[in-house]
Amino acid sequence: MIRLAIQKSGRLSEDSLNLIRECGISFINSSLKLKTEATNFPLEILFLRDDDIPGYVADGVADIGIVGENVLVEEGREELQVQKLGFSRCRLSIAVPKNEAFDDITALEGKNIATSYPNLLQTYLSGEGVQAHIHTISGSVEIAPSIGLADAICDIVSSGSTLISNGLREVQTVFRSEAVLIAHQNLATAKQQLLDQLLFRIDAVRKAQKAKYILLNAPNQAIPHIKSLLPGMKAPSILPLAEEGWSSVHSVVNEDDFWEIIEKLREAGAQGILVVPIEKMIL
Ligand code: ATP
Ligand code: MG
């Protein structure tokens, strides 16, 4: 049995649970319980405060965990990181009152900055050669300037709307974060094998998320050009259509290149293009 620690309730919780489910692992999730066991994989899930997860994994109370890189690095536990997971992307940024002048980071010399991430902020400021007073507070950091507690803040931002509604302006990114899978450093062999199985499944899920299955019809004379536009996993499949002189082409494309490729395919003579999500992908 391998023990996974995830955030009980917060920004990481839903995507962490979804990832486990997409790996084909079923479990009963009750918001009242602090742990649950999977029904079809030797996995136990512990629901914890996110700040506690790196410590529990380091101590071996949990074998593996999912946490934001920002928390992991703030707590000085980078060595536990196994794999980036691509969700809960956010940045740790410095913000100042919106009418405050700010030419560059030296504007913060000698100023008071409120944050819940003193270590990440200190590392950044030291790198820039700026000395400031860091006030560590555990929450509601955005109100610190308006109540006279600080001249600036350093906090997690995703869209920036919380900053704007508190009269603040983002001026500098300090750290970029996403959710990461972490693991205890000396896992027993049996647990390491379970982790490897889980990593294999996570990889298949993540590759599939970035890929689309594409089907299209094209006149046979356009096929060589279309083939050159669609790399596929090995090569595209080309099947004859029930109509003379036409073929059906099947392939896999990366989401990032998707729109560009579709346009080129249309120019090349492709018709009836279907794009379908992929659930799992094993190369
Ligand atoms: P806990 O009660 O578990 O201590 P918390 O309040 O410290 O929760 P959350 O606000 O739920 O934490 O954020 C958890 C993690 O999600 C953060 O450490 C960060 O990695 C990520 N995160 C935070 N805010 C955002 C956001 N706006 N968009 C995306 N990810 C975010
Ligand atoms: Mg927390």
PDB file of N, CA, C and O in Angstrom, residues 77-118:
ATOM      1  N   ARG A  77      12.252  22.075   0.591  1.00  0.00           N
ATOM      2  CA  ARG A  77      12.177  20.617   0.416  1.00  0.00           C
ATOM      3  C   ARG A  77      12.230  20.218  -1.066  1.00  0.00           C
ATOM      4  O   ARG A  77      11.639  19.215  -1.462  1.00  0.00           O
ATOM      5  N   GLU A  78      12.916  21.016  -1.891  1.00  0.00           N
ATOM      6  CA  GLU A  78      12.944  20.755  -3.344  1.00  0.00           C
ATOM      7  C   GLU A  78      13.373  19.337  -3.681  1.00  0.00           C
ATOM      8  O   GLU A  78      12.984  18.799  -4.710  1.00  0.00           O
ATOM      9  N   GLU A  79      14.208  18.752  -2.819  1.00  0.00           N
ATOM     10  CA  GLU A  79      14.765  17.434  -3.142  1.00  0.00           C
ATOM     11  C   GLU A  79      13.691  16.349  -3.226  1.00  0.00           C
ATOM     12  O   GLU A  79      13.925  15.273  -3.759  1.00  0.00           O
ATOM     13  N   LEU A  80      12.488  16.644  -2.717  1.00  0.00           N
ATOM     14  CA  LEU A  80      11.415  15.628  -2.762  1.00  0.00           C
ATOM     15  C   LEU A  80      10.713  15.572  -4.123  1.00  0.00           C
ATOM     16  O   LEU A  80       9.983  14.634  -4.410  1.00  0.00           O
ATOM     17  N   GLN A  81      10.917  16.597  -4.953  1.00  0.00           N
ATOM     18  CA  GLN A  81      10.137  16.694  -6.197  1.00  0.00           C
ATOM     19  C   GLN A  81      10.437  15.562  -7.178  1.00  0.00           C
ATOM     20  O   GLN A  81      11.588  15.244  -7.445  1.00  0.00           O
ATOM     21  N   VAL A  82       9.363  14.954  -7.720  1.00  0.00           N
ATOM     22  CA  VAL A  82       9.510  13.851  -8.668  1.00  0.00           C
ATOM     23  C   VAL A  82       9.040  14.252 -10.059  1.00  0.00           C
ATOM     24  O   VAL A  82       9.637  13.878 -11.054  1.00  0.00           O
ATOM     25  N   GLN A  83       7.947  15.011 -10.128  1.00  0.00           N
ATOM     26  CA  GLN A  83       7.317  15.231 -11.431  1.00  0.00           C
ATOM     27  C   GLN A  83       6.417  16.465 -11.385  1.00  0.00           C
ATOM     28  O   GLN A  83       5.611  16.604 -10.461  1.00  0.00           O
ATOM     29  N   LYS A  84       6.551  17.332 -12.376  1.00  0.00           N
ATOM     30  CA  LYS A  84       5.605  18.456 -12.478  1.00  0.00           C
ATOM     31  C   LYS A  84       4.272  17.933 -12.995  1.00  0.00           C
ATOM     32  O   LYS A  84       4.244  17.011 -13.810  1.00  0.00           O
ATOM     33  N   LEU A  85       3.178  18.543 -12.566  1.00  0.00           N
ATOM     34  CA  LEU A  85       1.867  18.000 -12.931  1.00  0.00           C
ATOM     35  C   LEU A  85       1.044  18.912 -13.837  1.00  0.00           C
ATOM     36  O   LEU A  85      -0.015  18.507 -14.322  1.00  0.00           O
ATOM     37  N   GLY A  86       1.485  20.146 -14.039  1.00  0.00           N
ATOM     38  CA  GLY A  86       0.833  20.979 -15.060  1.00  0.00           C
ATOM     39  C   GLY A  86      -0.456  21.665 -14.650  1.00  0.00           C
ATOM     40  O   GLY A  86      -1.030  22.396 -15.437  1.00  0.00           O
ATOM     41  N   PHE A  87      -0.934  21.471 -13.420  1.00  0.00           N
ATOM     42  CA  PHE A  87      -2.126  22.224 -12.996  1.00  0.00           C
ATOM     43  C   PHE A  87      -1.798  23.154 -11.822  1.00  0.00           C
ATOM     44  O   PHE A  87      -0.656  23.178 -11.364  1.00  0.00           O
ATOM     45  N   SER A  88      -2.792  23.928 -11.379  1.00  0.00           N
ATOM     46  CA  SER A  88      -2.586  24.952 -10.336  1.00  0.00           C
ATOM     47  C   SER A  88      -1.385  25.846 -10.661  1.00  0.00           C
ATOM     48  O   SER A  88      -0.564  26.140  -9.800  1.00  0.00           O
ATOM     49  N   ARG A  89      -1.337  26.266 -11.919  1.00  0.00           N
ATOM     50  CA  ARG A  89      -0.261  27.182 -12.304  1.00  0.00           C
ATOM     51  C   ARG A  89      -0.557  28.568 -11.729  1.00  0.00           C
ATOM     52  O   ARG A  89      -1.677  29.062 -11.817  1.00  0.00           O
ATOM     53  N   CYS A  90       0.437  29.170 -11.141  1.00  0.00           N
ATOM     54  CA  CYS A  90       0.280  30.516 -10.595  1.00  0.00           C
ATOM     55  C   CYS A  90       1.666  31.119 -10.452  1.00  0.00           C
ATOM     56  O   CYS A  90       2.662  30.447 -10.712  1.00  0.00           O
ATOM     57  N   ARG A  91       1.716  32.395 -10.108  1.00  0.00           N
ATOM     58  CA  ARG A  91       3.017  33.012  -9.896  1.00  0.00           C
ATOM     59  C   ARG A  91       3.012  33.764  -8.572  1.00  0.00           C
ATOM     60  O   ARG A  91       1.955  34.214  -8.119  1.00  0.00           O
ATOM     61  N   LEU A  92       4.178  33.854  -7.981  1.00  0.00           N
ATOM     62  CA  LEU A  92       4.350  34.651  -6.770  1.00  0.00           C
ATOM     63  C   LEU A  92       4.898  35.986  -7.244  1.00  0.00           C
ATOM     64  O   LEU A  92       5.940  36.034  -7.897  1.00  0.00           O
ATOM     65  N   SER A  93       4.141  37.059  -6.951  1.00  0.00           N
ATOM     66  CA  SER A  93       4.531  38.362  -7.487  1.00  0.00           C
ATOM     67  C   SER A  93       4.549  39.432  -6.409  1.00  0.00           C
ATOM     68  O   SER A  93       3.832  39.336  -5.414  1.00  0.00           O
ATOM     69  N   ILE A  94       5.341  40.460  -6.694  1.00  0.00           N
ATOM     70  CA  ILE A  94       5.337  41.647  -5.837  1.00  0.00           C
ATOM     71  C   ILE A  94       4.329  42.628  -6.421  1.00  0.00           C
ATOM     72  O   ILE A  94       4.265  42.818  -7.636  1.00  0.00           O
ATOM     73  N   ALA A  95       3.513  43.236  -5.533  1.00  0.00           N
ATOM     74  CA  ALA A  95       2.556  44.249  -5.974  1.00  0.00           C
ATOM     75  C   ALA A  95       2.656  45.461  -5.062  1.00  0.00           C
ATOM     76  O   ALA A  95       2.989  45.326  -3.880  1.00  0.00           O
ATOM     77  N   VAL A  96       2.388  46.623  -5.650  1.00  0.00           N
ATOM     78  CA  VAL A  96       2.451  47.878  -4.878  1.00  0.00           C
ATOM     79  C   VAL A  96       1.119  48.620  -5.081  1.00  0.00           C
ATOM     80  O   VAL A  96       0.405  48.331  -6.040  1.00  0.00           O
ATOM     81  N   PRO A  97       0.780  49.577  -4.194  1.00  0.00           N
ATOM     82  CA  PRO A  97      -0.438  50.367  -4.416  1.00  0.00           C
ATOM     83  C   PRO A  97      -0.411  50.977  -5.807  1.00  0.00           C
ATOM     84  O   PRO A  97       0.654  51.404  -6.275  1.00  0.00           O
ATOM     85  N   LYS A  98      -1.572  51.002  -6.472  1.00  0.00           N
ATOM     86  CA  LYS A  98      -1.561  51.252  -7.924  1.00  0.00           C
ATOM     87  C   LYS A  98      -1.022  52.620  -8.318  1.00  0.00           C
ATOM     88  O   LYS A  98      -0.518  52.772  -9.424  1.00  0.00           O
ATOM     89  N   ASN A  99      -1.066  53.600  -7.425  1.00  0.00           N
ATOM     90  CA  ASN A  99      -0.544  54.919  -7.799  1.00  0.00           C
ATOM     91  C   ASN A  99       0.897  55.162  -7.345  1.00  0.00           C
ATOM     92  O   ASN A  99       1.459  56.239  -7.553  1.00  0.00           O
ATOM     93  N   GLU A 100       1.455  54.146  -6.705  1.00  0.00           N
ATOM     94  CA  GLU A 100       2.833  54.245  -6.214  1.00  0.00           C
ATOM     95  C   GLU A 100       3.823  54.156  -7.383  1.00  0.00           C
ATOM     96  O   GLU A 100       3.675  53.290  -8.245  1.00  0.00           O
ATOM     97  N   ALA A 101       4.829  55.041  -7.395  1.00  0.00           N
ATOM     98  CA  ALA A 101       5.840  54.950  -8.460  1.00  0.00           C
ATOM     99  C   ALA A 101       6.673  53.682  -8.260  1.00  0.00           C
ATOM    100  O   ALA A 101       6.934  53.278  -7.132  1.00  0.00           O
ATOM    101  N   PHE A 102       7.042  53.042  -9.360  1.00  0.00           N
ATOM    102  CA  PHE A 102       7.901  51.851  -9.267  1.00  0.00           C
ATOM    103  C   PHE A 102       8.658  51.734 -10.579  1.00  0.00           C
ATOM    104  O   PHE A 102       8.117  51.288 -11.587  1.00  0.00           O
ATOM    105  N   ASP A 103       9.919  52.160 -10.606  1.00  0.00           N
ATOM    106  CA  ASP A 103      10.702  52.061 -11.841  1.00  0.00           C
ATOM    107  C   ASP A 103      11.349  50.696 -11.958  1.00  0.00           C
ATOM    108  O   ASP A 103      11.302  50.063 -12.993  1.00  0.00           O
ATOM    109  N   ASP A 104      11.961  50.281 -10.872  1.00  0.00           N
ATOM    110  CA  ASP A 104      12.535  48.927 -10.856  1.00  0.00           C
ATOM    111  C   ASP A 104      12.585  48.457  -9.415  1.00  0.00           C
ATOM    112  O   ASP A 104      12.148  49.161  -8.508  1.00  0.00           O
ATOM    113  N   ILE A 105      13.149  47.261  -9.240  1.00  0.00           N
ATOM    114  CA  ILE A 105      13.086  46.583  -7.947  1.00  0.00           C
ATOM    115  C   ILE A 105      13.792  47.384  -6.830  1.00  0.00           C
ATOM    116  O   ILE A 105      13.453  47.266  -5.658  1.00  0.00           O
ATOM    117  N   THR A 106      14.738  48.252  -7.205  1.00  0.00           N
ATOM    118  CA  THR A 106      15.448  49.038  -6.171  1.00  0.00           C
ATOM    119  C   THR A 106      14.496  50.001  -5.454  1.00  0.00           C
ATOM    120  O   THR A 106      14.810  50.489  -4.362  1.00  0.00           O
ATOM    121  N   ALA A 107      13.312  50.233  -6.036  1.00  0.00           N
ATOM    122  CA  ALA A 107      12.304  51.067  -5.359  1.00  0.00           C
ATOM    123  C   ALA A 107      11.879  50.457  -4.023  1.00  0.00           C
ATOM    124  O   ALA A 107      11.314  51.140  -3.167  1.00  0.00           O
ATOM    125  N   LEU A 108      12.157  49.159  -3.846  1.00  0.00           N
ATOM    126  CA  LEU A 108      11.730  48.488  -2.604  1.00  0.00           C
ATOM    127  C   LEU A 108      12.793  48.547  -1.503  1.00  0.00           C
ATOM    128  O   LEU A 108      12.578  48.060  -0.404  1.00  0.00           O
ATOM    129  N   GLU A 109      13.949  49.139  -1.799  1.00  0.00           N
ATOM    130  CA  GLU A 109      15.032  49.239  -0.805  1.00  0.00           C
ATOM    131  C   GLU A 109      14.494  49.887   0.490  1.00  0.00           C
ATOM    132  O   GLU A 109      13.892  50.969   0.447  1.00  0.00           O
ATOM    133  N   GLY A 110      14.670  49.171   1.599  1.00  0.00           N
ATOM    134  CA  GLY A 110      14.268  49.698   2.899  1.00  0.00           C
ATOM    135  C   GLY A 110      12.770  49.684   3.170  1.00  0.00           C
ATOM    136  O   GLY A 110      12.317  50.126   4.228  1.00  0.00           O
ATOM    137  N   LYS A 111      11.979  49.174   2.215  1.00  0.00           N
ATOM    138  CA  LYS A 111      10.522  49.180   2.379  1.00  0.00           C
ATOM    139  C   LYS A 111      10.057  47.950   3.156  1.00  0.00           C
ATOM    140  O   LYS A 111      10.785  46.976   3.328  1.00  0.00           O
ATOM    141  N   ASN A 112       8.785  48.019   3.629  1.00  0.00           N
ATOM    142  CA  ASN A 112       8.156  46.880   4.307  1.00  0.00           C
ATOM    143  C   ASN A 112       7.337  46.087   3.306  1.00  0.00           C
ATOM    144  O   ASN A 112       6.484  46.653   2.618  1.00  0.00           O
ATOM    145  N   ILE A 113       7.603  44.792   3.235  1.00  0.00           N
ATOM    146  CA  ILE A 113       6.848  43.940   2.306  1.00  0.00           C
ATOM    147  C   ILE A 113       6.180  42.820   3.099  1.00  0.00           C
ATOM    148  O   ILE A 113       6.851  42.101   3.853  1.00  0.00           O
ATOM    149  N   ALA A 114       4.859  42.708   2.925  1.00  0.00           N
ATOM    150  CA  ALA A 114       4.123  41.640   3.615  1.00  0.00           C
ATOM    151  C   ALA A 114       4.003  40.429   2.689  1.00  0.00           C
ATOM    152  O   ALA A 114       3.740  40.577   1.502  1.00  0.00           O
ATOM    153  N   THR A 115       4.188  39.229   3.246  1.00  0.00           N
ATOM    154  CA  THR A 115       4.098  38.011   2.431  1.00  0.00           C
ATOM    155  C   THR A 115       3.880  36.783   3.306  1.00  0.00           C
ATOM    156  O   THR A 115       4.171  36.807   4.516  1.00  0.00           O
ATOM    157  N   SER A 116       3.378  35.721   2.692  1.00  0.00           N
ATOM    158  CA  SER A 116       3.351  34.414   3.364  1.00  0.00           C
ATOM    159  C   SER A 116       4.529  33.563   2.894  1.00  0.00           C
ATOM    160  O   SER A 116       4.629  32.385   3.258  1.00  0.00           O
ATOM    161  N   TYR A 117       5.358  34.116   2.030  1.00  0.00           N
ATOM    162  CA  TYR A 117       6.489  33.360   1.455  1.00  0.00           C
ATOM    163  C   TYR A 117       7.815  34.078   1.719  1.00  0.00           C
ATOM    164  O   TYR A 117       8.481  34.520   0.780  1.00  0.00           O
ATOM    165  N   PRO A 118       8.208  34.210   3.015  1.00  0.00           N
ATOM    166  CA  PRO A 118       9.423  34.981   3.330  1.00  0.00           C
ATOM    167  C   PRO A 118      10.691  34.420   2.693  1.00  0.00           C
ATOM    168  O   PRO A 118      11.555  35.187   2.275  1.00  0.00           O
TER     169      PRO A 118
END
